[in-house]
Coordinates of C-alpha atoms and ligand atoms in Angstrom, one line a residue:
M734 CA -64.3 5.2 -14.3
S735 CA -61.5 6.9 -12.5
E736 CA -62.2 4.5 -9.6
V737 CA -60.6 1.7 -11.6
P738 CA -57.0 2.9 -11.6
R739 CA -57.5 4.1 -8.1
L740 CA -58.6 0.7 -6.9
L741 CA -55.8 -1.0 -8.7
R742 CA -53.3 1.4 -7.2
Y743 CA -53.9 -0.3 -3.9
T744 CA -52.4 -3.5 -5.3
K745 CA -49.1 -1.8 -6.0
P746 CA -47.4 -2.8 -2.8
Y747 CA -48.2 -6.4 -3.7
A748 CA -46.7 -6.2 -7.2
L749 CA -44.5 -9.2 -6.6
P750 CA -47.1 -11.8 -5.6
L751 CA -49.4 -10.3 -8.2
G752 CA -46.8 -10.9 -10.9
A753 CA -46.3 -14.4 -9.7
S754 CA -50.0 -15.2 -9.8
I755 CA -50.3 -13.7 -13.3
I756 CA -47.6 -16.1 -14.5
L757 CA -49.3 -19.0 -12.8
M758 CA -52.6 -18.0 -14.4
S759 CA -50.9 -17.9 -17.8
F760 CA -49.9 -21.6 -17.2
V761 CA -53.5 -22.4 -16.5
G762 CA -54.5 -21.0 -19.9
A763 CA -51.6 -22.8 -21.6
S764 CA -52.5 -26.1 -20.0
Q765 CA -56.0 -25.8 -21.2
A766 CA -54.9 -25.2 -24.7
L767 CA -52.6 -28.2 -24.4
M768 CA -55.6 -30.4 -23.5
V769 CA -57.5 -29.2 -26.6
R770 CA -54.5 -29.9 -28.8
L771 CA -54.2 -33.4 -27.4
I772 CA -57.6 -34.3 -28.8
P773 CA -56.8 -34.7 -32.5
P774 CA -54.0 -37.3 -31.9
V775 CA -56.5 -39.3 -29.8
F776 CA -59.0 -39.5 -32.5
D777 CA -56.8 -39.5 -35.6
R778 CA -53.9 -41.6 -34.2
V779 CA -54.5 -43.6 -31.1
L780 CA -58.0 -44.7 -32.2
L781 CA -57.0 -45.4 -35.8
P782 CA -54.8 -48.5 -35.9
N783 CA -53.2 -47.9 -39.3
S784 CA -52.3 -44.3 -39.0
P785 CA -48.9 -43.1 -40.2
N786 CA -46.2 -42.7 -37.6
T787 CA -45.4 -39.0 -38.3
P788 CA -44.7 -36.6 -35.4
V789 CA -47.7 -35.0 -33.8
E790 CA -47.8 -31.2 -34.2
L791 CA -49.3 -29.4 -31.3
F792 CA -48.8 -25.7 -32.1
K793 CA -47.3 -23.7 -34.9
V794 CA -46.8 -20.0 -35.4
P795 CA -47.2 -19.4 -39.1
G796 CA -44.7 -17.0 -40.6
F797 CA -42.1 -17.8 -37.9
G798 CA -41.7 -21.4 -38.8
W799 CA -41.9 -22.3 -35.1
K800 CA -43.5 -25.6 -34.3
L801 CA -44.1 -27.5 -31.1
Y802 CA -44.4 -31.3 -31.4
L803 CA -45.8 -33.7 -28.8
S804 CA -42.4 -35.4 -28.7
D805 CA -40.7 -32.2 -27.6
L806 CA -42.7 -32.4 -24.3
M807 CA -41.8 -36.1 -23.7
P808 CA -39.0 -37.4 -21.5
A809 CA -36.2 -39.1 -23.5
G810 CA -37.1 -42.6 -24.6
V811 CA -40.8 -42.1 -25.0
H812 CA -41.8 -42.6 -28.6
D813 CA -45.0 -44.5 -28.4
I814 CA -48.0 -42.3 -29.3
W815 CA -50.4 -43.8 -26.8
T816 CA -47.9 -43.3 -23.9
S817 CA -47.1 -39.7 -25.1
V818 CA -50.8 -38.7 -25.2
F819 CA -51.3 -40.3 -21.8
I820 CA -48.4 -38.4 -20.3
G821 CA -49.5 -35.2 -22.0
I822 CA -53.0 -35.4 -20.6
V823 CA -51.9 -36.1 -17.0
F824 CA -49.3 -33.4 -17.3
A825 CA -51.8 -30.8 -18.6
F826 CA -54.3 -31.5 -15.8
L827 CA -51.6 -31.5 -13.1
L828 CA -50.2 -28.2 -14.3
K829 CA -53.6 -26.7 -14.5
G830 CA -54.5 -27.9 -11.0
V831 CA -51.4 -26.8 -9.3
C832 CA -51.2 -23.4 -11.0
D833 CA -54.9 -22.7 -10.6
Y834 CA -54.8 -23.4 -6.9
S835 CA -51.7 -21.5 -6.0
G836 CA -52.4 -18.6 -8.4
N837 CA -55.8 -18.3 -6.9
Y838 CA -54.5 -18.3 -3.4
I839 CA -51.9 -15.7 -4.1
I840 CA -54.2 -13.4 -5.9
N841 CA -56.7 -13.6 -3.1
Y842 CA -53.9 -12.7 -0.7
V843 CA -53.3 -9.6 -2.8
G844 CA -57.0 -8.8 -2.9
F845 CA -57.5 -9.2 0.9
S846 CA -54.3 -7.2 1.6
A847 CA -55.3 -4.3 -0.6
V848 CA -58.7 -4.2 0.9
T849 CA -57.4 -4.3 4.4
D850 CA -55.3 -1.2 3.5
I851 CA -58.3 0.6 2.1
R852 CA -60.4 -0.2 5.1
Q853 CA -57.7 1.0 7.5
Q854 CA -57.3 4.2 5.5
V855 CA -61.1 4.9 5.6
F856 CA -61.2 4.2 9.3
D857 CA -58.3 6.6 10.0
R858 CA -59.9 9.2 7.8
V859 CA -63.2 8.9 9.6
L860 CA -61.5 9.0 12.9
H861 CA -59.8 12.3 12.1
Q862 CA -62.9 14.1 10.8
D863 CA -64.2 17.1 12.6
A864 CA -67.4 17.0 14.8
S865 CA -69.7 18.2 12.0
F866 CA -68.8 15.1 9.9
F867 CA -70.3 12.9 12.7
Q868 CA -73.4 15.0 12.7
E869 CA -73.9 14.6 9.0
N870 CA -73.2 10.9 8.9
S871 CA -75.1 8.4 10.9
T872 CA -73.2 5.7 12.9
G873 CA -75.1 2.9 11.1
G874 CA -74.3 4.4 7.7
L875 CA -70.6 4.8 8.5
M876 CA -70.4 1.2 9.8
S877 CA -72.1 -0.1 6.8
S878 CA -69.7 1.7 4.5
I879 CA -66.6 0.6 6.3
M880 CA -67.8 -3.0 6.5
N881 CA -70.2 -3.8 3.7
D882 CA -69.1 -1.5 1.0
I883 CA -65.5 -2.5 1.5
D884 CA -66.4 -6.2 1.6
K885 CA -68.0 -5.7 -1.8
I886 CA -64.8 -4.1 -3.1
Q887 CA -62.9 -7.0 -1.6
V888 CA -65.0 -9.6 -3.4
A889 CA -64.6 -7.7 -6.6
V890 CA -60.9 -7.1 -6.3
S891 CA -60.1 -10.7 -5.5
H892 CA -62.6 -12.1 -8.1
L893 CA -61.7 -9.6 -10.6
L894 CA -58.0 -10.2 -10.4
A895 CA -58.2 -13.9 -10.0
D896 CA -60.8 -14.6 -12.6
W897 CA -59.8 -11.9 -14.9
F898 CA -56.3 -13.2 -15.4
R899 CA -57.3 -16.8 -15.4
Q900 CA -60.0 -16.3 -18.0
F901 CA -58.0 -13.8 -20.0
F902 CA -55.2 -16.3 -20.5
T903 CA -57.6 -19.2 -21.0
V904 CA -59.3 -17.2 -23.8
T905 CA -56.0 -16.2 -25.4
F906 CA -54.6 -19.7 -25.4
L907 CA -57.8 -21.4 -26.4
L908 CA -58.2 -19.0 -29.2
A909 CA -54.7 -20.0 -30.3
A910 CA -55.8 -23.6 -30.1
V911 CA -59.0 -23.0 -32.1
L912 CA -57.1 -21.1 -34.8
Q913 CA -54.6 -24.0 -35.0
A914 CA -57.5 -26.3 -35.8
N915 CA -59.0 -24.3 -38.6
W916 CA -58.9 -20.6 -38.9
R917 CA -61.9 -20.3 -41.3
L918 CA -64.1 -22.1 -38.9
S919 CA -62.8 -19.9 -36.1
V920 CA -63.6 -16.6 -37.8
V921 CA -67.2 -17.8 -38.4
A922 CA -67.6 -19.0 -34.9
L923 CA -66.2 -15.9 -33.3
S924 CA -68.3 -13.5 -35.3
V925 CA -71.1 -14.0 -32.9
L926 CA -69.1 -12.5 -30.0
P927 CA -70.2 -8.8 -30.5
F928 CA -73.8 -9.9 -30.1
V929 CA -72.9 -11.2 -26.7
L930 CA -70.5 -8.5 -25.5
V931 CA -72.4 -5.3 -26.4
P932 CA -75.6 -6.0 -24.4
T933 CA -73.4 -7.2 -21.5
L934 CA -71.5 -4.0 -21.3
R935 CA -74.7 -2.0 -21.5
L936 CA -76.1 -4.0 -18.6
G937 CA -73.0 -3.2 -16.5
R938 CA -73.9 0.5 -16.1
R939 CA -77.3 -0.5 -14.7
I940 CA -75.7 -2.9 -12.4
R941 CA -73.6 -0.2 -11.0
R942 CA -76.6 2.0 -10.3
T943 CA -78.4 -0.9 -8.7
T944 CA -75.4 -1.6 -6.5
R945 CA -75.2 2.0 -5.3
R946 CA -78.9 1.8 -4.3
T947 CA -78.3 -1.5 -2.5
Q948 CA -75.5 0.1 -0.6
D949 CA -77.8 2.9 0.4
Y950 CA -80.5 0.6 1.7
T951 CA -78.0 -1.5 3.6
A952 CA -76.7 1.7 5.2
E953 CA -80.2 2.8 6.1
L954 CA -81.0 -0.6 7.5
N955 CA -77.9 -0.4 9.6
T956 CA -78.8 3.0 10.9
I957 CA -82.2 1.8 12.0
L958 CA -80.7 -1.2 13.6
Q959 CA -78.0 0.8 15.4
E960 CA -80.5 3.5 16.6
T961 CA -83.2 1.2 17.8
I962 CA -80.7 -1.0 19.7
S963 CA -79.0 1.8 21.4
G964 CA -82.3 3.7 21.9
H965 CA -84.2 0.6 23.0
Q966 CA -85.5 2.2 26.2
V967 CA -87.0 5.1 24.3
V968 CA -88.6 2.8 21.8
K969 CA -90.2 0.8 24.6
T970 CA -91.2 3.8 26.7
F971 CA -93.2 5.1 23.8
G972 CA -94.5 1.7 22.8
N973 CA -93.1 2.2 19.3
E974 CA -91.9 -1.4 18.7
D975 CA -94.4 -1.8 15.9
I976 CA -93.5 1.4 14.2
E977 CA -89.8 0.6 14.3
S978 CA -90.5 -2.9 13.1
N979 CA -92.4 -1.5 10.1
R980 CA -89.7 1.0 9.4
F981 CA -87.2 -1.9 9.4
L982 CA -89.4 -4.0 7.2
E983 CA -89.9 -1.2 4.7
T984 CA -86.2 -0.7 4.2
A985 CA -85.5 -4.4 4.2
R986 CA -88.1 -4.9 1.5
R987 CA -86.5 -2.1 -0.6
L988 CA -83.1 -3.8 -0.1
K989 CA -84.6 -7.1 -1.2
R990 CA -86.1 -5.6 -4.3
S991 CA -82.8 -4.0 -5.1
N992 CA -80.9 -7.2 -4.5
L993 CA -83.3 -9.1 -6.7
R994 CA -82.9 -6.5 -9.4
Y995 CA -79.1 -7.2 -9.2
V996 CA -79.6 -10.9 -9.5
A997 CA -81.8 -10.4 -12.6
Q998 CA -79.4 -8.1 -14.2
Q999 CA -76.2 -10.0 -13.6
A1000 CA -77.6 -13.4 -14.5
L1001 CA -78.9 -12.2 -17.9
P1002 CA -75.7 -12.5 -20.0
S1003 CA -75.3 -16.2 -19.1
P1004 CA -78.4 -17.6 -20.9
L1005 CA -77.8 -15.0 -23.7
I1006 CA -74.3 -16.4 -24.3
E1007 CA -75.4 -20.0 -24.1
F1008 CA -78.1 -19.4 -26.6
F1009 CA -75.7 -17.9 -29.1
A1010 CA -73.3 -20.7 -28.3
A1011 CA -75.9 -23.3 -29.3
L1012 CA -76.7 -21.5 -32.5
T1013 CA -73.0 -21.4 -33.4
I1014 CA -72.4 -25.0 -32.7
V1015 CA -75.4 -26.2 -34.8
G1016 CA -74.3 -24.0 -37.6
L1017 CA -70.7 -25.3 -37.4
L1018 CA -71.8 -28.9 -37.3
A1019 CA -73.7 -28.4 -40.6
Y1020 CA -70.6 -26.8 -42.2
A1021 CA -68.2 -29.3 -40.7
R1022 CA -70.1 -32.3 -42.1
T1023 CA -69.5 -31.2 -45.6
Q1024 CA -65.8 -30.5 -44.8
V1025 CA -65.1 -33.8 -43.2
T1026 CA -66.7 -35.8 -46.0
K1027 CA -64.7 -33.7 -48.5
G1028 CA -61.5 -34.6 -46.5
G1029 CA -60.6 -31.0 -45.6
L1030 CA -60.9 -31.7 -41.9
T1031 CA -60.1 -34.7 -39.8
A1032 CA -62.6 -35.9 -37.2
G1033 CA -60.0 -35.3 -34.5
E1034 CA -59.4 -31.7 -35.6
F1035 CA -63.2 -31.1 -35.7
S1036 CA -63.7 -32.5 -32.2
A1037 CA -60.9 -30.4 -30.9
F1038 CA -62.5 -27.4 -32.5
V1039 CA -65.9 -28.0 -31.0
I1040 CA -64.5 -28.8 -27.6
A1041 CA -62.3 -25.7 -27.6
L1042 CA -65.2 -23.6 -28.6
M1043 CA -67.3 -25.0 -25.8
M1044 CA -64.4 -24.4 -23.4
L1045 CA -64.1 -20.9 -24.8
Y1046 CA -67.7 -19.9 -24.0
E1047 CA -67.2 -20.6 -20.3
P1048 CA -64.4 -18.0 -19.9
V1049 CA -66.2 -15.5 -22.1
K1050 CA -69.2 -15.9 -19.9
R1051 CA -67.0 -15.5 -16.8
L1052 CA -65.4 -12.4 -18.2
T1053 CA -68.7 -10.8 -18.7
G1054 CA -69.6 -11.9 -15.2
I1055 CA -66.5 -10.2 -13.9
H1056 CA -67.5 -7.1 -15.7
N1057 CA -70.6 -7.1 -13.6
F1058 CA -68.8 -7.8 -10.4
F1059 CA -66.6 -5.0 -11.3
Q1060 CA -69.5 -2.6 -11.8
Q1061 CA -70.6 -3.6 -8.4
A1062 CA -67.3 -2.7 -6.9
L1063 CA -67.3 0.6 -8.6
G1064 CA -70.7 1.3 -7.2
A1065 CA -69.5 0.5 -3.7
S1066 CA -66.2 2.3 -4.1
Q1067 CA -67.7 5.6 -5.0
R1068 CA -68.9 6.2 -1.5
V1069 CA -65.7 4.8 0.1
F1070 CA -63.7 7.2 -2.0
E1071 CA -66.0 10.0 -1.0
Y1072 CA -64.9 9.5 2.5
L1073 CA -61.3 9.3 1.6
D1074 CA -61.5 12.5 -0.4
R1075 CA -63.0 14.5 2.5
D1076 CA -60.6 17.2 3.4
R1077 CA -62.6 18.9 6.1
I1078 CA -60.6 17.4 8.8
V1079 CA -59.2 19.6 11.5
S1080 CA -55.6 19.1 11.0
D1081 CA -52.2 20.6 11.9
K1082 CA -51.3 23.4 9.5
P1083 CA -47.7 23.3 8.1
G1084 CA -45.3 24.5 10.7
A1085 CA -47.7 24.1 13.6
V1086 CA -45.9 24.3 16.9
K1087 CA -46.1 22.1 19.9
L1088 CA -47.7 23.5 23.0
A1089 CA -45.2 22.4 25.5
K1090 CA -46.6 24.0 28.6
F1091 CA -49.7 26.0 29.6
E1092 CA -48.8 29.0 31.8
K1093 CA -50.7 32.2 31.3
G1094 CA -54.2 31.7 30.1
V1095 CA -56.9 31.2 27.4
R1096 CA -58.1 34.3 25.7
F1097 CA -61.1 34.7 23.3
E1098 CA -60.7 37.6 21.0
K1099 CA -63.9 38.8 19.2
V1100 CA -64.8 35.2 18.6
T1101 CA -67.8 34.8 16.3
F1102 CA -69.0 31.4 15.4
R1103 CA -71.5 29.7 13.1
Y1104 CA -71.9 26.0 12.9
P1105 CA -70.9 24.6 9.4
K1106 CA -73.6 24.8 6.9
T1107 CA -75.9 27.0 9.1
S1108 CA -76.5 30.7 9.0
E1109 CA -77.3 31.3 12.6
I1110 CA -74.6 33.2 14.5
V1111 CA -74.2 31.2 17.7
L1112 CA -71.4 33.3 19.3
D1113 CA -71.2 37.0 18.5
A1114 CA -67.9 38.8 19.0
I1115 CA -67.1 37.1 22.4
D1116 CA -64.2 38.6 24.3
L1117 CA -63.2 36.5 27.3
D1118 CA -60.1 36.0 29.5
V1119 CA -59.5 32.8 31.4
N1120 CA -56.3 33.3 33.4
A1121 CA -54.2 30.4 34.6
G1122 CA -55.5 29.0 37.9
E1123 CA -58.9 30.7 37.6
I1124 CA -62.3 29.1 37.7
V1125 CA -64.5 30.8 35.1
A1126 CA -68.2 29.8 35.1
I1127 CA -70.4 30.3 32.1
V1128 CA -74.1 30.4 32.8
G1129 CA -77.1 31.4 30.7
P1130 CA -80.4 30.1 29.3
S1131 CA -80.4 27.0 27.3
G1132 CA -79.3 27.6 23.7
A1133 CA -77.2 30.6 24.7
G1134 CA -74.0 29.1 23.3
K1135 CA -72.3 27.7 26.4
T1136 CA -71.4 24.3 25.1
T1137 CA -70.3 25.9 21.9
I1138 CA -67.7 27.9 23.8
A1139 CA -66.5 24.7 25.5
N1140 CA -66.2 23.0 22.1
L1141 CA -64.0 25.7 20.6
V1142 CA -61.2 25.4 23.1
P1143 CA -60.1 21.8 22.1
R1144 CA -60.8 22.8 18.5
F1145 CA -63.7 20.4 17.9
Y1146 CA -64.7 23.3 15.6
D1147 CA -62.6 26.3 14.4
V1148 CA -63.9 29.8 15.0
T1149 CA -65.6 31.6 12.1
E1150 CA -64.1 34.9 13.0
G1151 CA -61.7 36.2 15.6
A1152 CA -59.3 34.0 17.4
I1153 CA -58.7 31.9 20.6
R1154 CA -55.2 32.1 22.0
I1155 CA -53.5 30.0 24.6
D1156 CA -50.5 31.7 26.2
G1157 CA -50.7 34.2 23.3
R1158 CA -50.7 31.6 20.5
D1159 CA -53.5 31.1 18.1
L1160 CA -55.0 27.6 18.6
R1161 CA -54.8 27.1 14.8
D1162 CA -51.0 27.5 15.0
L1163 CA -50.6 24.7 17.5
Q1164 CA -50.3 20.9 17.0
I1165 CA -53.7 19.6 17.8
E1166 CA -52.4 16.7 19.8
S1167 CA -50.3 18.9 22.0
L1168 CA -53.3 21.2 22.5
R1169 CA -55.7 18.5 23.4
S1170 CA -53.2 16.9 25.8
K1171 CA -53.5 20.0 27.9
I1172 CA -57.3 19.8 28.2
G1173 CA -59.4 17.5 30.3
I1174 CA -63.2 17.4 29.7
V1175 CA -66.0 16.1 31.8
A1176 CA -69.2 16.5 30.0
Q1177 CA -72.8 15.7 31.2
D1178 CA -72.7 12.3 29.4
T1179 CA -69.2 11.0 29.1
F1180 CA -68.8 8.1 26.8
L1181 CA -67.6 4.9 28.6
F1182 CA -66.4 1.8 26.7
N1183 CA -67.7 -1.7 27.2
D1184 CA -64.6 -2.7 29.0
T1185 CA -63.4 -3.0 32.6
V1186 CA -63.5 -0.2 35.1
A1187 CA -59.7 -0.1 35.1
A1188 CA -59.5 0.2 31.3
N1189 CA -62.1 3.0 31.2
I1190 CA -60.2 5.0 33.8
G1191 CA -56.9 4.1 32.2
Y1192 CA -58.1 5.5 28.9
G1193 CA -57.0 8.9 30.3
R1194 CA -53.4 8.0 30.2
P1195 CA -52.3 5.0 28.1
G1196 CA -49.8 2.9 30.1
A1197 CA -51.0 4.0 33.5
T1198 CA -50.3 1.4 36.3
L1199 CA -53.1 -0.1 38.4
E1200 CA -51.7 1.9 41.3
D1201 CA -52.2 5.2 39.3
I1202 CA -55.7 4.1 38.4
R1203 CA -56.6 3.3 42.0
S1204 CA -55.3 6.6 43.2
A1205 CA -57.3 8.4 40.6
A1206 CA -60.4 6.5 41.5
R1207 CA -59.8 7.4 45.2
S1208 CA -59.6 11.1 44.4
A1209 CA -62.7 10.8 42.3
M1210 CA -64.5 9.2 45.3
A1211 CA -65.1 6.1 43.2
E1212 CA -63.0 3.6 45.0
G1213 CA -65.9 2.7 47.4
F1214 CA -68.5 1.6 44.8
I1215 CA -65.8 0.1 42.6
G1216 CA -64.8 -2.1 45.6
Q1217 CA -68.4 -3.3 45.9
M1218 CA -68.6 -4.5 42.3
P1219 CA -68.2 -8.2 41.7
L1220 CA -64.8 -8.1 40.2
G1221 CA -63.7 -4.6 41.4
F1222 CA -61.6 -2.8 38.9
D1223 CA -61.9 -5.8 36.5
T1224 CA -65.7 -5.5 36.3
I1225 CA -67.0 -5.0 32.7
I1226 CA -69.3 -2.0 32.9
G1227 CA -71.5 -2.7 29.9
E1228 CA -72.0 -0.7 26.8
R1229 CA -71.8 3.0 27.6
G1230 CA -71.6 2.1 31.2
Q1231 CA -75.2 0.9 31.4
K1232 CA -74.5 -1.1 34.6
L1233 CA -73.6 2.0 36.5
S1234 CA -75.7 4.8 38.0
G1235 CA -75.4 8.3 36.5
G1236 CA -73.3 9.5 39.5
Q1237 CA -71.0 6.5 39.3
R1238 CA -70.5 7.1 35.6
Q1239 CA -69.6 10.7 36.2
R1240 CA -67.1 9.7 38.9
I1241 CA -65.4 7.2 36.5
A1242 CA -65.2 10.1 34.0
I1243 CA -63.7 12.3 36.7
A1244 CA -61.1 9.7 37.6
R1245 CA -60.2 9.4 33.9
A1246 CA -59.7 13.2 33.7
L1247 CA -57.7 13.1 37.0
L1248 CA -55.4 10.5 35.5
K1249 CA -54.9 12.6 32.4
N1250 CA -53.9 15.4 34.7
A1251 CA -54.3 18.1 32.1
P1252 CA -53.8 21.8 33.3
I1253 CA -57.0 23.1 31.6
L1254 CA -60.3 21.5 32.6
I1255 CA -63.7 21.9 30.9
L1256 CA -66.7 20.9 32.9
D1257 CA -69.8 20.9 30.8
E1258 CA -72.9 20.6 33.0
A1259 CA -71.1 17.7 34.7
T1260 CA -73.7 17.4 37.4
S1261 CA -76.8 18.7 35.7
H1262 CA -78.8 15.5 35.5
L1263 CA -77.8 13.9 38.8
D1264 CA -80.0 13.7 41.9
T1265 CA -79.0 15.8 44.9
E1266 CA -77.3 12.9 46.7
S1267 CA -75.1 11.7 43.9
E1268 CA -74.5 15.3 43.1
S1269 CA -72.9 15.9 46.5
Q1270 CA -70.5 13.0 45.9
V1271 CA -69.7 14.1 42.4
Q1272 CA -69.1 17.6 43.7
G1273 CA -66.6 16.3 46.1
A1274 CA -64.8 14.4 43.3
L1275 CA -65.0 17.5 41.1
A1276 CA -63.4 19.7 43.9
N1277 CA -60.4 17.3 43.9
L1278 CA -60.2 17.5 40.1
M1279 CA -60.5 21.3 40.0
A1280 CA -57.7 21.9 42.5
N1281 CA -54.7 23.6 40.9
R1282 CA -56.2 23.7 37.5
T1283 CA -57.6 26.3 35.2
V1284 CA -61.3 25.6 34.9
I1285 CA -64.1 26.6 32.5
V1286 CA -67.3 25.3 34.1
I1287 CA -70.7 25.4 32.5
A1288 CA -73.5 24.8 34.9
H1289 CA -77.2 24.9 35.1
R1290 CA -77.3 25.0 38.8
L1291 CA -76.1 28.3 40.0
S1292 CA -75.1 26.7 43.4
T1293 CA -72.1 25.1 41.6
V1294 CA -70.7 28.3 40.3
R1295 CA -70.8 30.4 43.5
K1296 CA -67.1 29.9 44.1
A1297 CA -66.0 30.9 40.6
D1298 CA -63.5 33.7 40.2
K1299 CA -65.5 35.0 37.4
I1300 CA -69.0 34.4 36.1
I1301 CA -69.9 35.0 32.4
V1302 CA -73.6 35.3 31.8
L1303 CA -74.3 34.4 28.2
D1304 CA -77.4 35.3 26.3
R1305 CA -78.1 34.5 22.7
G1306 CA -74.4 34.3 21.8
K1307 CA -73.5 37.6 23.6
I1308 CA -72.0 38.2 27.0
A1309 CA -74.7 39.9 29.0
E1310 CA -72.9 40.3 32.3
T1311 CA -69.6 39.5 33.9
G1312 CA -68.7 39.5 37.6
K1313 CA -68.7 37.6 40.8
H1314 CA -71.7 35.9 42.3
E1315 CA -72.2 38.4 45.1
A1316 CA -72.2 41.3 42.7
L1317 CA -74.4 39.7 40.0
V1318 CA -77.0 38.2 42.3
N1319 CA -78.3 41.6 43.2
G1320 CA -77.3 43.3 40.0
G1321 CA -80.8 43.4 38.6
G1322 CA -79.8 41.6 35.4
L1323 CA -80.2 38.2 33.8
Y1324 CA -78.1 36.4 36.5
Q1325 CA -80.4 37.7 39.2
R1326 CA -83.5 36.5 37.2
L1327 CA -82.0 33.1 36.6
H1328 CA -81.1 32.8 40.3
E1329 CA -84.6 33.7 41.4
L1330 CA -86.1 31.3 38.9
Q1331 CA -84.1 28.5 40.4
Y1332 CA -85.1 29.2 43.9
L1333 CA -88.7 29.2 42.8
E1334 CA -88.2 25.8 41.1
A1335 CA -86.5 24.5 44.2
D1336 CA -89.4 25.6 46.4
A1337 CA -91.9 24.0 44.0
Ligands
LIG1332 P1 -76.1 25.9 25.4 O1 -75.0 25.0 25.7 O2 -76.0 27.3 26.0 O3 -77.4 25.3 25.7 P2 -75.3 25.4 22.7 O4 -73.9 26.0 22.6 O5 -75.5 24.0 22.8 O6 -76.1 26.2 23.8 O7 -76.1 25.9 21.4 C1 -76.1 27.2 21.0 C2 -76.9 27.3 19.6 O8 -76.2 26.6 18.6 C3 -78.3 26.7 19.7 O9 -79.1 27.6 19.0 C4 -78.2 25.4 18.9 O10 -79.3 25.2 18.2 C5 -77.0 25.7 18.0 N1 -76.2 24.5 17.8 C6 -75.7 23.7 18.8 N2 -75.0 22.7 18.2 C7 -75.1 22.8 16.9 C8 -74.7 22.0 15.8 N3 -73.9 21.0 15.9 N4 -75.0 22.4 14.5 C9 -75.8 23.5 14.4 N5 -76.3 24.2 15.4 C10 -76.0 23.9 16.6

């Protein structure tokens, strides 16, 4: 249950409006009690022509001698009982309406505000997770959690607060009204409450479990949705529409069952309560008949009592309903809090220093690396020097660990053993933002946003002028094709740049990196899946990008690494050979074999 105080803590910044609405809700409760207390004078005084003209007592607190009379509430000069009751009723309803409306609005304001804060926190948390987090959690699942789970919490927080306070005060004041009427009757009537409350509370725990399951299925459904939509081409290529449709249906059915289970569970207390209410009222009627004939109870007091009791069952019913809503929120908040409690984010350590300039080089010292939660050693005691201004190429068979090396430099992952130093400083001692600002990356599939060409290039440097963007595009040899697009730089390029060819996408990515103008550049197979013609254009753009920078380039095609100052041949996580192309190509080692293999492929 530790989620409860935690959820409520989010309302703390809104203590003032929360307090105001609580006061308004207490007025709602009081006005309802007033309505009940106005019933006896109607029956016993207004409708009886010869009644005595004594003051009408509304409330009294026994032991304190405090009494509230109807005349106390009346403006000066109103003595007539009929006018007083009339004014009292209108006043009670008006008070209830105004307070209910404004209190409800304010409390929803608190609920929505608190939930907006939670959602923002979760989003920021997720944004700062390391790469392994995004491997463990599907996009659809994360989206479902940030949207649906938090929506559930929102409904619960607003409902919970609004209804809880309203009903709580209503119950309290109505109880007071009931006790005023006849306390012996009240005790008898209220003794049925435990029969209603205990099963309801029991049910709550089940509801929480059902909710958690509902959230899981919703997340699953979202994942399928997200994957089949973004992977629509693969689905169609393999003709798997039916399979996907069935997968969707299966999960949707499970979600439906889980939702129906929730409906069945949460609606159960209501008929239960009504049944007990009916039993109580029948019992009371029998008892009251003897009392009224004996003269111990007036007809007005009895009517007030029964009406108050009926009014009381509604809030009790609601309160148990709130309990269920609340269980639902707890179910949903568990996962949300799991995200908030994750500490595996790559973050600045205390006292981290800013990397102001990059001058000397990047050095790998006995770097050993294992991906989180795996046992395979991907990099094994790698020693590597990349001096400022050098182009260092990493080649090797697929799976050798080339991309892993590239991922370690911007600290997408931290090394398992050993250290990577920039200008002699351990990466882990640097402020991440300052480190990443020195690194430009062009990978084989750079992510483009569904935005304009200019916005995508401009992402490299927030605040860049259109002139800067143009000039970056020019150096990236992209100005030509951008000029031919319908709206030029203002053309929207579709999700992930679907409206562009592979070579065009790469040139936009290169322009973006040019604009960022970082001294260290990582090229991860930037041309590997391009045809020869687009490759030659992209190569031209890359040459402009590489000028005057320190470059780590990973390449399949050995033709692209010929000009490198140093070539590292990686094999199963170890450095097999190091040297220049001319030396390695006849060295009789792995490089020579890879080289010959490629010529064979090219001939074929
Ligand atoms: P290359 O770029 O040389 O093809 P990678 O660096 O991508 O090789 O991968 C090296 C090894 O690390 C492979 O055995 C691969 O299965 C493993 N690997 C890569 N990424 C991950 C990951 N995120 N989690 C676990 N293992 C991984």
